[in-house]
């Protein structure tokens, strides 16, 4: 239920802009403390302005959690361990998306494209909620929504809970991340912001692009990328591409490589990045003391990024033999469009809010890879120049209603909504030009596309078309009874129903000819991609015989998949405070889940299918005991049992290309649920104000953890998944913050404070593999787990060391701050190597500078922000290494980025 007031809504939207609060994520309780005696408050005087600030957090079974309290640190009254980034805290990180801001929270690390790892556990072990309700993912590689698609401008707070409680879904391994959208204001306001940015590797440098359409700058397509009419007809009729009539195959071959979508172009000077957003709100009194509020925000961000990626593959790893060596120059143009409309109604102690969110994230990529391939002939390797153009659009539409009723005897929460995500990736074309270096071959010294598959060991043209739609219906209700001043009981029910349909076609054209036209056939490969299969190639002789035999094929066994997950859950939760110094929170959740994934056999072509059906139910207990040993020292002990279900992407036997990691992914239908036991002990010591320190130790036992592993083929790096038998993870977490009042320095420093915020997480994990344990995968259901996993290896994604340090000076009376941010993560495995070495990523140390200040321009109050990211130019390293021999898989220079922004409030 909502424990905030209308004043809290106002403070959220105004005080955070004018009265800076503590620069760190706050560890706060879920249990609401009793109000202080009015005489005590009067005696102690007015608290600092930042203590009045309230952060809006909406979760099931606990409602709005208020993290700001008068005259007392809220963490002393705790039910669960929470780390909270308020709107002001998020602003201080300077990050443009919520994933980047969360990387500053202790124990959290950002891996890949918006995937947040909690205490070294992958995103499958993390749960993402919006206003306490689930979100579908527009990304086929993850059932958890990538958090980089959420701009910070639409988020009021982000909560990370690291100890499990029964009011949250049972898929809780590392933690739950709850995003709360902006609250309804209590007075009219309007803010407009603009930001320009760039980096040393991209801005004003050479880059690649292709035309696409005139709307690409805004992240939309004008229809140029609609699926080819021939492919649409095959989909509508349920016909597999390989079974299409020859005339339809010829038609399709002529439609898959339009000139404007597959022709690389050089851009001599890439532009600066830009972003713009506008947010406004208004409230109206309806009746006596009731208020209707409206808040709306819209924004657009357009960014460019160059990467020159080194990718290599071992032959004989022990000897350091490299058989594939590539430099892939990539220019990505990413456009993020977002909008939010929230309508709220306050009726006395009751609150109803209707939130509608729209996010569209588009990536336009142009790539040119050059290198050598020795897999066919070590003595005489092929040279290649491979062009790739792609378009990946992700779209999320979410509508949800949350009703929070506060009656005298009980509180009632009702939540429900509908969400839909779409991902389309049309015309993703790969065109390999090969120089064979074969003596006597008239084309041996030229880069030629092998359109007729006449040269062994060469890649063929392929054009991908992907379309994914996921729909989610969700709802929940819970009621809380205050049995006494020391005991409250909560009971609730939650329901979610997710369905996904995924289409993935890989179209490979093949040209044949008579012997007399063979030279002309090979010469077609000298053309630019859009001219290889044109009208002349598809023409016929006067007798109706085609010049060239043109066919297409799709190697995908099952191009169309359906998947679904339905979960019914009920839970009970008790919060008991037997003494002023002891608090007990215990609960039990029951979940019944059915998860299925199966190919649409209409497009199966007679291939043997491996459908998935996982039907399990679980009782998931949890308990946290908090003891305030002395006034300033608090001890906690928590234990719980949770689960982790396979993601749809991990189950589906389709191949997807991930433009961020530059590799392909394929699912495993034999995966099973993971089960976890979680234990944590924590000590917290408070020294007043922002000064505090905490130390936690944690342990997790995981049965059937899901790990990804490497599949290699010449020039191809592919990822799949399998259940390891079991694993253990343990570690320690240290948080410390210390504020120093600089008023004694006088002058400029009279209203300043110096803030030191640090957190460090040490984690160890190990996989247990027995001699007879199995790890089934398609084609090898009896495979021994030892063929994929080494006993004692760490879990994928787990860094031994993760640390953050923030050093900042900020003004207590106005917006003025300067912060230096340090982030470090040690090496971590990103892919199990199987017979080859594991793939390792080395994030290392990054240092950022962030500054904000209130200024006036022509009498108009503005907020100026300046940022410098990765100031020491830490690069991206992902590699395999054995006996001192190293193969780079996804290594590139990152560069240093700079940004300047202005925000005005009216």
Coordinates of N, CA, C and O in Angstrom, one line a residue, residues 312-324 375 836 887:
X312 N 39.0 -14.3 -33.4 CA 39.9 -15.3 -33.9 C 39.4 -16.7 -33.4 O 38.6 -16.7 -32.5
X313 N 39.9 -17.7 -34.1 CA 39.5 -19.1 -33.6 C 40.7 -20.0 -33.6 O 41.6 -19.9 -34.6
X314 N 40.8 -20.8 -32.6 CA 41.9 -21.7 -32.5 C 41.8 -22.9 -33.4 O 40.6 -23.3 -33.7
X315 N 42.9 -23.4 -33.9 CA 42.9 -24.7 -34.5 C 43.4 -25.7 -33.4 O 42.6 -26.2 -32.6
X316 N 44.7 -25.8 -33.3 CA 45.3 -26.5 -32.1 C 45.6 -25.4 -31.0 O 46.6 -24.7 -31.1
X317 N 44.7 -25.4 -30.0 CA 44.8 -24.4 -29.0 C 46.1 -24.6 -28.2 O 46.8 -23.6 -27.8
X318 N 46.5 -25.8 -27.9 CA 47.7 -26.1 -27.1 C 48.9 -25.5 -27.8 O 49.9 -25.0 -27.2
X319 N 48.9 -25.5 -29.1 CA 50.1 -25.0 -29.9 C 50.0 -23.6 -30.3 O 50.9 -23.0 -30.9
X320 N 48.8 -23.0 -30.0 CA 48.6 -21.6 -30.3 C 48.2 -21.3 -31.7 O 48.4 -20.2 -32.2
X321 N 47.8 -22.4 -32.4 CA 47.4 -22.2 -33.9 C 46.1 -21.5 -34.1 O 45.1 -21.8 -33.5
X322 N 46.2 -20.4 -34.8 CA 45.0 -19.6 -35.2 C 44.7 -19.9 -36.6 O 45.4 -19.6 -37.5
X323 N 43.5 -20.4 -36.8 CA 43.0 -20.8 -38.2 C 42.1 -19.7 -38.7 O 41.8 -19.7 -40.0
X324 N 41.5 -18.9 -37.9 CA 40.6 -17.9 -38.4 C 40.9 -16.6 -37.7 O 41.0 -16.5 -36.5
X375 N 40.9 -22.7 -42.3 CA 40.2 -24.0 -42.0 C 40.3 -24.9 -43.2 O 40.4 -26.2 -43.1
X836 N 37.6 -26.8 -25.8 CA 38.5 -25.7 -26.0 C 38.5 -24.9 -24.6 O 37.7 -25.1 -23.8
X887 N 43.5 -16.3 -28.1 CA 42.7 -16.0 -29.2 C 41.6 -15.0 -28.8 O 40.8 -15.3 -27.9

